[in-house]
JSON list of C-alpha atoms in Angstrom, two decimals:
[
{"chain": "X", "resi": 28, "resn": "MET", "atom": "CA", "xyz": [-80.60, 139.11, -111.27]},
{"chain": "X", "resi": 29, "resn": "LYS", "atom": "CA", "xyz": [-80.22, 139.57, -107.52]},
{"chain": "X", "resi": 30, "resn": "LYS", "atom": "CA", "xyz": [-84.00, 139.31, -107.04]},
{"chain": "X", "resi": 31, "resn": "LEU", "atom": "CA", "xyz": [-84.06, 136.09, -109.08]},
{"chain": "X", "resi": 32, "resn": "LEU", "atom": "CA", "xyz": [-81.35, 134.55, -106.89]},
{"chain": "X", "resi": 33, "resn": "ILE", "atom": "CA", "xyz": [-83.28, 135.50, -103.76]},
{"chain": "X", "resi": 34, "resn": "VAL", "atom": "CA", "xyz": [-86.45, 133.86, -105.10]},
{"chain": "X", "resi": 35, "resn": "LEU", "atom": "CA", "xyz": [-84.56, 130.69, -106.02]},
{"chain": "X", "resi": 36, "resn": "ALA", "atom": "CA", "xyz": [-82.99, 130.55, -102.56]},
{"chain": "X", "resi": 37, "resn": "MET", "atom": "CA", "xyz": [-86.41, 130.88, -100.94]},
{"chain": "X", "resi": 38, "resn": "LEU", "atom": "CA", "xyz": [-87.81, 128.08, -103.10]},
{"chain": "X", "resi": 39, "resn": "LEU", "atom": "CA", "xyz": [-84.91, 125.80, -102.21]},
{"chain": "X", "resi": 40, "resn": "CYS", "atom": "CA", "xyz": [-85.56, 126.42, -98.51]},
{"chain": "X", "resi": 41, "resn": "LEU", "atom": "CA", "xyz": [-89.21, 125.37, -98.75]},
{"chain": "X", "resi": 42, "resn": "PRO", "atom": "CA", "xyz": [-90.02, 121.95, -97.22]},
{"chain": "X", "resi": 43, "resn": "VAL", "atom": "CA", "xyz": [-90.58, 119.04, -99.59]},
{"chain": "X", "resi": 44, "resn": "PHE", "atom": "CA", "xyz": [-94.00, 117.42, -99.23]},
{"chain": "X", "resi": 45, "resn": "ALA", "atom": "CA", "xyz": [-93.64, 114.24, -101.29]},
{"chain": "X", "resi": 46, "resn": "ASP", "atom": "CA", "xyz": [-97.00, 112.79, -100.32]},
{"chain": "X", "resi": 47, "resn": "THR", "atom": "CA", "xyz": [-98.70, 110.19, -102.51]},
{"chain": "X", "resi": 48, "resn": "MET", "atom": "CA", "xyz": [-102.29, 109.91, -103.69]},
{"chain": "X", "resi": 49, "resn": "PRO", "atom": "CA", "xyz": [-103.83, 108.23, -106.75]},
{"chain": "X", "resi": 50, "resn": "PHE", "atom": "CA", "xyz": [-105.07, 110.78, -109.28]},
{"chain": "X", "resi": 51, "resn": "TYR", "atom": "CA", "xyz": [-105.66, 108.59, -112.33]},
{"chain": "X", "resi": 52, "resn": "MET", "atom": "CA", "xyz": [-107.50, 105.31, -112.85]},
{"chain": "X", "resi": 53, "resn": "ASN", "atom": "CA", "xyz": [-104.40, 103.31, -113.75]},
{"chain": "X", "resi": 54, "resn": "SER", "atom": "CA", "xyz": [-102.83, 104.41, -110.44]},
{"chain": "X", "resi": 55, "resn": "VAL", "atom": "CA", "xyz": [-105.06, 101.90, -108.64]},
{"chain": "X", "resi": 56, "resn": "PRO", "atom": "CA", "xyz": [-104.47, 98.27, -109.68]},
{"chain": "X", "resi": 57, "resn": "LYS", "atom": "CA", "xyz": [-107.66, 96.48, -110.66]},
{"chain": "X", "resi": 58, "resn": "THR", "atom": "CA", "xyz": [-106.44, 93.46, -108.66]},
{"chain": "X", "resi": 59, "resn": "ALA", "atom": "CA", "xyz": [-106.36, 95.47, -105.41]},
{"chain": "X", "resi": 60, "resn": "ILE", "atom": "CA", "xyz": [-108.94, 94.42, -102.81]},
{"chain": "X", "resi": 61, "resn": "GLY", "atom": "CA", "xyz": [-108.11, 97.12, -100.28]},
{"chain": "X", "resi": 62, "resn": "VAL", "atom": "CA", "xyz": [-105.15, 98.71, -98.49]},
{"chain": "X", "resi": 63, "resn": "TYR", "atom": "CA", "xyz": [-102.73, 97.83, -95.70]},
{"chain": "X", "resi": 64, "resn": "GLN", "atom": "CA", "xyz": [-101.63, 100.48, -93.20]},
{"chain": "X", "resi": 65, "resn": "THR", "atom": "CA", "xyz": [-97.89, 100.23, -92.64]},
{"chain": "X", "resi": 66, "resn": "ASP", "atom": "CA", "xyz": [-95.95, 100.45, -89.39]},
{"chain": "X", "resi": 67, "resn": "SER", "atom": "CA", "xyz": [-92.62, 102.26, -89.15]},
{"chain": "X", "resi": 68, "resn": "THR", "atom": "CA", "xyz": [-90.99, 98.90, -90.03]},
{"chain": "X", "resi": 69, "resn": "LEU", "atom": "CA", "xyz": [-92.13, 96.65, -92.85]},
{"chain": "X", "resi": 70, "resn": "THR", "atom": "CA", "xyz": [-90.77, 93.14, -93.45]},
{"chain": "X", "resi": 71, "resn": "LEU", "atom": "CA", "xyz": [-91.72, 91.41, -96.69]},
{"chain": "X", "resi": 72, "resn": "TYR", "atom": "CA", "xyz": [-91.75, 87.65, -97.25]},
{"chain": "X", "resi": 73, "resn": "SER", "atom": "CA", "xyz": [-91.92, 85.71, -100.50]},
{"chain": "X", "resi": 74, "resn": "HIS", "atom": "CA", "xyz": [-94.59, 83.36, -99.08]},
{"chain": "X", "resi": 75, "resn": "PRO", "atom": "CA", "xyz": [-97.23, 83.60, -96.32]},
{"chain": "X", "resi": 76, "resn": "ASP", "atom": "CA", "xyz": [-95.05, 81.61, -93.94]},
{"chain": "X", "resi": 77, "resn": "SER", "atom": "CA", "xyz": [-92.99, 82.99, -91.06]},
{"chain": "X", "resi": 78, "resn": "ASN", "atom": "CA", "xyz": [-90.41, 80.24, -91.68]},
{"chain": "X", "resi": 79, "resn": "SER", "atom": "CA", "xyz": [-89.70, 81.59, -95.15]},
{"chain": "X", "resi": 80, "resn": "HIS", "atom": "CA", "xyz": [-86.72, 83.88, -95.63]},
{"chain": "X", "resi": 81, "resn": "PRO", "atom": "CA", "xyz": [-87.56, 87.61, -95.48]},
{"chain": "X", "resi": 82, "resn": "MET", "atom": "CA", "xyz": [-87.22, 89.28, -98.87]},
{"chain": "X", "resi": 83, "resn": "ARG", "atom": "CA", "xyz": [-86.43, 92.73, -97.46]},
{"chain": "X", "resi": 84, "resn": "THR", "atom": "CA", "xyz": [-87.13, 95.05, -94.57]},
{"chain": "X", "resi": 85, "resn": "TYR", "atom": "CA", "xyz": [-87.98, 98.75, -94.75]},
{"chain": "X", "resi": 86, "resn": "GLU", "atom": "CA", "xyz": [-87.54, 101.35, -92.02]},
{"chain": "X", "resi": 87, "resn": "PHE", "atom": "CA", "xyz": [-89.77, 104.37, -92.67]},
{"chain": "X", "resi": 88, "resn": "SER", "atom": "CA", "xyz": [-88.57, 107.76, -91.43]},
{"chain": "X", "resi": 89, "resn": "TYR", "atom": "CA", "xyz": [-91.45, 109.68, -93.04]},
{"chain": "X", "resi": 90, "resn": "ASN", "atom": "CA", "xyz": [-88.87, 112.19, -94.20]},
{"chain": "X", "resi": 91, "resn": "PRO", "atom": "CA", "xyz": [-90.06, 112.81, -97.78]},
{"chain": "X", "resi": 92, "resn": "GLU", "atom": "CA", "xyz": [-86.53, 112.71, -99.16]},
{"chain": "X", "resi": 93, "resn": "ASP", "atom": "CA", "xyz": [-85.89, 109.25, -97.68]},
{"chain": "X", "resi": 94, "resn": "MET", "atom": "CA", "xyz": [-89.18, 107.50, -98.43]},
{"chain": "X", "resi": 95, "resn": "PRO", "atom": "CA", "xyz": [-89.22, 104.88, -101.22]},
{"chain": "X", "resi": 96, "resn": "SER", "atom": "CA", "xyz": [-90.85, 105.85, -104.49]},
{"chain": "X", "resi": 97, "resn": "ASN", "atom": "CA", "xyz": [-93.44, 103.77, -106.38]},
{"chain": "X", "resi": 98, "resn": "MET", "atom": "CA", "xyz": [-94.42, 101.98, -103.19]},
{"chain": "X", "resi": 99, "resn": "PHE", "atom": "CA", "xyz": [-97.33, 103.61, -101.42]},
{"chain": "X", "resi": 100, "resn": "ALA", "atom": "CA", "xyz": [-100.96, 103.75, -102.48]},
{"chain": "X", "resi": 101, "resn": "VAL", "atom": "CA", "xyz": [-101.42, 106.66, -100.06]},
{"chain": "X", "resi": 102, "resn": "LEU", "atom": "CA", "xyz": [-98.70, 108.41, -98.09]},
{"chain": "X", "resi": 103, "resn": "ILE", "atom": "CA", "xyz": [-99.12, 111.41, -95.79]},
{"chain": "X", "resi": 104, "resn": "ASN", "atom": "CA", "xyz": [-95.65, 111.99, -94.34]},
{"chain": "X", "resi": 105, "resn": "GLU", "atom": "CA", "xyz": [-96.66, 114.64, -91.82]},
{"chain": "X", "resi": 106, "resn": "LYS", "atom": "CA", "xyz": [-99.13, 112.22, -90.21]},
{"chain": "X", "resi": 107, "resn": "LYS", "atom": "CA", "xyz": [-96.81, 109.20, -90.63]},
{"chain": "X", "resi": 108, "resn": "LEU", "atom": "CA", "xyz": [-99.69, 107.55, -92.44]},
{"chain": "X", "resi": 109, "resn": "GLY", "atom": "CA", "xyz": [-98.98, 105.11, -95.25]},
{"chain": "X", "resi": 110, "resn": "PHE", "atom": "CA", "xyz": [-101.04, 102.52, -97.11]},
{"chain": "X", "resi": 111, "resn": "LEU", "atom": "CA", "xyz": [-100.01, 99.81, -99.59]},
{"chain": "X", "resi": 112, "resn": "TYR", "atom": "CA", "xyz": [-102.34, 98.16, -102.08]},
{"chain": "X", "resi": 113, "resn": "VAL", "atom": "CA", "xyz": [-103.49, 94.67, -100.98]},
{"chain": "X", "resi": 114, "resn": "THR", "atom": "CA", "xyz": [-104.01, 91.93, -103.56]},
{"chain": "X", "resi": 115, "resn": "ASP", "atom": "CA", "xyz": [-104.64, 88.84, -101.41]},
{"chain": "X", "resi": 116, "resn": "THR", "atom": "CA", "xyz": [-105.03, 87.57, -97.85]},
{"chain": "X", "resi": 117, "resn": "GLU", "atom": "CA", "xyz": [-104.33, 84.30, -96.08]},
{"chain": "X", "resi": 118, "resn": "GLU", "atom": "CA", "xyz": [-105.03, 82.92, -92.61]},
{"chain": "X", "resi": 119, "resn": "ASN", "atom": "CA", "xyz": [-103.05, 83.97, -89.52]},
{"chain": "X", "resi": 120, "resn": "GLY", "atom": "CA", "xyz": [-102.85, 87.61, -90.52]},
{"chain": "X", "resi": 121, "resn": "TRP", "atom": "CA", "xyz": [-100.93, 87.26, -93.80]},
{"chain": "X", "resi": 122, "resn": "ILE", "atom": "CA", "xyz": [-101.49, 90.05, -96.33]},
{"chain": "X", "resi": 123, "resn": "GLU", "atom": "CA", "xyz": [-100.09, 90.22, -99.88]},
{"chain": "X", "resi": 124, "resn": "VAL", "atom": "CA", "xyz": [-99.14, 93.79, -100.81]},
{"chain": "X", "resi": 125, "resn": "ILE", "atom": "CA", "xyz": [-97.73, 95.58, -103.82]},
{"chain": "X", "resi": 126, "resn": "TYR", "atom": "CA", "xyz": [-94.40, 97.12, -102.77]},
{"chain": "X", "resi": 127, "resn": "ASP", "atom": "CA", "xyz": [-93.35, 98.41, -106.20]},
{"chain": "X", "resi": 128, "resn": "LYS", "atom": "CA", "xyz": [-96.22, 99.88, -108.22]},
{"chain": "X", "resi": 129, "resn": "GLN", "atom": "CA", "xyz": [-94.06, 100.44, -111.29]},
{"chain": "X", "resi": 130, "resn": "ILE", "atom": "CA", "xyz": [-93.31, 96.76, -111.87]},
{"chain": "X", "resi": 131, "resn": "GLY", "atom": "CA", "xyz": [-96.16, 95.29, -109.81]},
{"chain": "X", "resi": 132, "resn": "ALA", "atom": "CA", "xyz": [-93.80, 93.51, -107.38]},
{"chain": "X", "resi": 133, "resn": "ARG", "atom": "CA", "xyz": [-95.59, 91.79, -104.48]},
{"chain": "X", "resi": 134, "resn": "GLY", "atom": "CA", "xyz": [-94.67, 90.41, -101.10]},
{"chain": "X", "resi": 135, "resn": "TRP", "atom": "CA", "xyz": [-96.33, 89.10, -97.96]},
{"chain": "X", "resi": 136, "resn": "VAL", "atom": "CA", "xyz": [-96.53, 90.80, -94.58]},
{"chain": "X", "resi": 137, "resn": "GLN", "atom": "CA", "xyz": [-97.87, 89.40, -91.32]},
{"chain": "X", "resi": 138, "resn": "THR", "atom": "CA", "xyz": [-99.83, 91.45, -88.85]},
{"chain": "X", "resi": 139, "resn": "GLU", "atom": "CA", "xyz": [-101.57, 90.75, -85.57]},
{"chain": "X", "resi": 140, "resn": "ASP", "atom": "CA", "xyz": [-103.64, 93.93, -85.89]},
{"chain": "X", "resi": 141, "resn": "LYS", "atom": "CA", "xyz": [-106.65, 93.12, -88.04]},
{"chain": "X", "resi": 142, "resn": "LEU", "atom": "CA", "xyz": [-107.42, 96.81, -88.49]},
{"chain": "X", "resi": 143, "resn": "GLN", "atom": "CA", "xyz": [-104.27, 97.33, -90.55]},
{"chain": "X", "resi": 144, "resn": "PHE", "atom": "CA", "xyz": [-105.95, 95.62, -93.50]},
{"chain": "X", "resi": 145, "resn": "LEU", "atom": "CA", "xyz": [-108.87, 97.65, -94.77]},
{"chain": "X", "resi": 146, "resn": "PRO", "atom": "CA", "xyz": [-110.97, 96.10, -97.53]},
{"chain": "X", "resi": 147, "resn": "TRP", "atom": "CA", "xyz": [-112.23, 98.74, -99.93]},
{"chain": "X", "resi": 148, "resn": "ILE", "atom": "CA", "xyz": [-115.63, 99.06, -98.24]},
{"chain": "X", "resi": 149, "resn": "ASN", "atom": "CA", "xyz": [-113.96, 99.64, -94.83]},
{"chain": "X", "resi": 150, "resn": "PHE", "atom": "CA", "xyz": [-111.44, 102.09, -96.29]},
{"chain": "X", "resi": 151, "resn": "TYR", "atom": "CA", "xyz": [-114.14, 104.12, -98.03]},
{"chain": "X", "resi": 152, "resn": "ASN", "atom": "CA", "xyz": [-116.42, 104.06, -95.00]},
{"chain": "X", "resi": 153, "resn": "LEU", "atom": "CA", "xyz": [-113.61, 105.25, -92.73]},
{"chain": "X", "resi": 154, "resn": "TYR", "atom": "CA", "xyz": [-111.63, 107.72, -94.85]},
{"chain": "X", "resi": 155, "resn": "GLY", "atom": "CA", "xyz": [-114.24, 108.55, -97.48]},
{"chain": "X", "resi": 156, "resn": "ARG", "atom": "CA", "xyz": [-116.76, 109.58, -94.82]},
{"chain": "X", "resi": 157, "resn": "LYS", "atom": "CA", "xyz": [-114.12, 111.61, -92.97]},
{"chain": "X", "resi": 158, "resn": "TYR", "atom": "CA", "xyz": [-112.47, 113.43, -95.88]},
{"chain": "X", "resi": 159, "resn": "GLY", "atom": "CA", "xyz": [-114.89, 113.07, -98.76]},
{"chain": "X", "resi": 160, "resn": "ILE", "atom": "CA", "xyz": [-114.47, 111.52, -102.19]},
{"chain": "X", "resi": 161, "resn": "ARG", "atom": "CA", "xyz": [-112.49, 112.66, -105.23]},
{"chain": "X", "resi": 162, "resn": "ILE", "atom": "CA", "xyz": [-113.30, 111.52, -108.77]},
{"chain": "X", "resi": 163, "resn": "LEU", "atom": "CA", "xyz": [-110.10, 110.44, -110.53]},
{"chain": "X", "resi": 164, "resn": "LYS", "atom": "CA", "xyz": [-108.99, 112.81, -113.26]},
{"chain": "X", "resi": 165, "resn": "ASP", "atom": "CA", "xyz": [-109.31, 110.52, -116.30]},
{"chain": "X", "resi": 166, "resn": "THR", "atom": "CA", "xyz": [-112.69, 109.08, -115.34]},
{"chain": "X", "resi": 167, "resn": "PRO", "atom": "CA", "xyz": [-114.99, 109.15, -118.42]},
{"chain": "X", "resi": 168, "resn": "LYS", "atom": "CA", "xyz": [-117.30, 112.15, -118.35]},
{"chain": "X", "resi": 169, "resn": "ASP", "atom": "CA", "xyz": [-120.41, 109.96, -118.69]},
{"chain": "X", "resi": 170, "resn": "LEU", "atom": "CA", "xyz": [-119.63, 108.64, -115.18]},
{"chain": "X", "resi": 171, "resn": "TYR", "atom": "CA", "xyz": [-119.94, 112.14, -113.70]},
{"chain": "X", "resi": 172, "resn": "THR", "atom": "CA", "xyz": [-123.57, 111.27, -113.07]},
{"chain": "X", "resi": 173, "resn": "LEU", "atom": "CA", "xyz": [-125.76, 110.72, -110.04]},
{"chain": "X", "resi": 174, "resn": "TYR", "atom": "CA", "xyz": [-128.40, 108.00, -110.21]},
{"chain": "X", "resi": 175, "resn": "SER", "atom": "CA", "xyz": [-131.61, 107.37, -108.30]},
{"chain": "X", "resi": 176, "resn": "GLN", "atom": "CA", "xyz": [-130.55, 103.84, -107.29]},
{"chain": "X", "resi": 177, "resn": "CYS", "atom": "CA", "xyz": [-127.33, 101.81, -107.04]},
{"chain": "X", "resi": 178, "resn": "GLU", "atom": "CA", "xyz": [-127.96, 100.01, -110.33]},
{"chain": "X", "resi": 179, "resn": "ASP", "atom": "CA", "xyz": [-126.59, 100.51, -113.84]},
{"chain": "X", "resi": 180, "resn": "ASN", "atom": "CA", "xyz": [-130.05, 100.72, -115.38]},
{"chain": "X", "resi": 181, "resn": "SER", "atom": "CA", "xyz": [-131.44, 103.15, -112.82]},
{"chain": "X", "resi": 182, "resn": "GLN", "atom": "CA", "xyz": [-132.55, 106.68, -113.70]},
{"chain": "X", "resi": 183, "resn": "ALA", "atom": "CA", "xyz": [-129.91, 109.39, -114.06]},
{"chain": "X", "resi": 184, "resn": "ILE", "atom": "CA", "xyz": [-130.98, 112.31, -111.86]},
{"chain": "X", "resi": 185, "resn": "SER", "atom": "CA", "xyz": [-128.10, 114.79, -112.13]},
{"chain": "X", "resi": 186, "resn": "LYS", "atom": "CA", "xyz": [-125.04, 115.48, -114.26]},
{"chain": "X", "resi": 187, "resn": "LEU", "atom": "CA", "xyz": [-121.95, 116.77, -112.45]},
{"chain": "X", "resi": 188, "resn": "ASN", "atom": "CA", "xyz": [-120.03, 119.56, -114.14]},
{"chain": "X", "resi": 189, "resn": "TYR", "atom": "CA", "xyz": [-117.69, 121.41, -111.77]},
{"chain": "X", "resi": 190, "resn": "VAL", "atom": "CA", "xyz": [-117.45, 119.30, -108.64]},
{"chain": "X", "resi": 191, "resn": "GLN", "atom": "CA", "xyz": [-116.34, 121.21, -105.55]},
{"chain": "X", "resi": 192, "resn": "LYS", "atom": "CA", "xyz": [-116.93, 118.63, -102.82]},
{"chain": "X", "resi": 193, "resn": "ILE", "atom": "CA", "xyz": [-118.31, 115.11, -102.50]},
{"chain": "X", "resi": 194, "resn": "LYS", "atom": "CA", "xyz": [-119.63, 113.91, -99.14]},
{"chain": "X", "resi": 195, "resn": "LEU", "atom": "CA", "xyz": [-120.01, 110.15, -98.68]},
{"chain": "X", "resi": 196, "resn": "THR", "atom": "CA", "xyz": [-123.01, 108.72, -96.83]},
{"chain": "X", "resi": 197, "resn": "LYS", "atom": "CA", "xyz": [-123.05, 105.02, -97.71]},
{"chain": "X", "resi": 198, "resn": "VAL", "atom": "CA", "xyz": [-121.19, 102.35, -99.71]},
{"chain": "X", "resi": 199, "resn": "SER", "atom": "CA", "xyz": [-123.20, 99.66, -101.51]},
{"chain": "X", "resi": 200, "resn": "GLY", "atom": "CA", "xyz": [-121.27, 97.35, -103.83]},
{"chain": "X", "resi": 201, "resn": "ASN", "atom": "CA", "xyz": [-119.78, 99.42, -106.65]},
{"chain": "X", "resi": 202, "resn": "TRP", "atom": "CA", "xyz": [-121.84, 102.48, -105.72]},
{"chain": "X", "resi": 203, "resn": "LEU", "atom": "CA", "xyz": [-121.56, 105.39, -103.29]},
{"chain": "X", "resi": 204, "resn": "LEU", "atom": "CA", "xyz": [-124.47, 107.35, -101.90]},
{"chain": "X", "resi": 205, "resn": "VAL", "atom": "CA", "xyz": [-123.15, 110.90, -101.94]},
{"chain": "X", "resi": 206, "resn": "THR", "atom": "CA", "xyz": [-124.05, 114.55, -101.68]},
{"chain": "X", "resi": 207, "resn": "VAL", "atom": "CA", "xyz": [-122.18, 116.69, -104.19]},
{"chain": "X", "resi": 208, "resn": "MET", "atom": "CA", "xyz": [-121.57, 120.41, -104.06]},
{"chain": "X", "resi": 209, "resn": "ASP", "atom": "CA", "xyz": [-121.23, 121.65, -107.63]},
{"chain": "X", "resi": 210, "resn": "LEU", "atom": "CA", "xyz": [-120.19, 125.06, -108.91]},
{"chain": "X", "resi": 211, "resn": "ASP", "atom": "CA", "xyz": [-123.74, 126.34, -108.56]},
{"chain": "X", "resi": 212, "resn": "LYS", "atom": "CA", "xyz": [-123.48, 125.68, -104.77]},
{"chain": "X", "resi": 213, "resn": "THR", "atom": "CA", "xyz": [-126.67, 123.57, -104.85]},
{"chain": "X", "resi": 214, "resn": "PRO", "atom": "CA", "xyz": [-126.25, 120.21, -103.04]},
{"chain": "X", "resi": 215, "resn": "LYS", "atom": "CA", "xyz": [-127.12, 117.22, -105.22]},
{"chain": "X", "resi": 216, "resn": "SER", "atom": "CA", "xyz": [-127.67, 113.76, -103.75]},
{"chain": "X", "resi": 217, "resn": "GLY", "atom": "CA", "xyz": [-127.71, 110.38, -105.44]},
{"chain": "X", "resi": 218, "resn": "TRP", "atom": "CA", "xyz": [-125.71, 107.27, -106.25]},
{"chain": "X", "resi": 219, "resn": "LEU", "atom": "CA", "xyz": [-122.27, 107.62, -107.85]},
{"chain": "X", "resi": 220, "resn": "LYS", "atom": "CA", "xyz": [-120.50, 104.65, -109.43]},
{"chain": "X", "resi": 221, "resn": "TRP", "atom": "CA", "xyz": [-117.02, 104.39, -107.90]},
{"chain": "X", "resi": 222, "resn": "ARG", "atom": "CA", "xyz": [-115.88, 101.04, -109.33]},
{"chain": "X", "resi": 223, "resn": "ALA", "atom": "CA", "xyz": [-116.37, 98.99, -112.49]},
{"chain": "X", "resi": 224, "resn": "GLY", "atom": "CA", "xyz": [-117.19, 95.30, -112.49]},
{"chain": "X", "resi": 225, "resn": "ASP", "atom": "CA", "xyz": [-113.59, 94.46, -113.46]},
{"chain": "X", "resi": 226, "resn": "GLY", "atom": "CA", "xyz": [-112.19, 96.33, -110.43]},
{"chain": "X", "resi": 227, "resn": "LYS", "atom": "CA", "xyz": [-111.28, 99.59, -112.16]},
{"chain": "X", "resi": 228, "resn": "ILE", "atom": "CA", "xyz": [-111.74, 102.47, -109.72]},
{"chain": "X", "resi": 229, "resn": "TYR", "atom": "CA", "xyz": [-113.22, 105.84, -110.68]},
{"chain": "X", "resi": 230, "resn": "ALA", "atom": "CA", "xyz": [-113.36, 107.65, -107.33]},
{"chain": "X", "resi": 231, "resn": "PHE", "atom": "CA", "xyz": [-111.12, 107.52, -104.26]},
{"chain": "X", "resi": 232, "resn": "PRO", "atom": "CA", "xyz": [-111.19, 108.84, -100.67]},
{"chain": "X", "resi": 233, "resn": "ASN", "atom": "CA", "xyz": [-109.61, 112.28, -100.50]},
{"chain": "X", "resi": 234, "resn": "VAL", "atom": "CA", "xyz": [-107.25, 111.36, -97.64]},
{"chain": "X", "resi": 235, "resn": "LYS", "atom": "CA", "xyz": [-105.53, 114.35, -96.06]}
]
């Protein structure tokens, strides 16, 4: 009994790493066109107009226990790195973001830093090239396939079974040119479909 109490005490003393990453296809809204990198303060407006009344303001501590749930597309607390899904853009730096993934609530933010908004191709090129790609867990098994070209009717050249690592080389439309290390440790290169025509996403940058 004493040993059990000691183990429980040790577990309670461990730090909480409540980071966020999408692991399933329905985690990424099909309406999303990219992501927005948050600052330590986020002010949301109901309309893309600075004269409109702010809906709410968030102050992010990046303490896992204090961070809002159901908000971030990607959140790495240790690096103070957070991204929200973007669904629309307007002129003068206005970005529409999803701030509650559970109910799909949206608001507008304004930024003077154009690099805070990363369309999917920019996000994949930046973070996918740096950290690699991860196929989402409920992706249909027939999509675990590499093709000779970035076209649906192109020749299948390799079936992926036990993916260990996916290195991204290029993004072209709904396709990624990748090199995959499978369980047999033999690198396989080809085109992997990362997104459906309706916006459903099958593979995501493995941000760390």
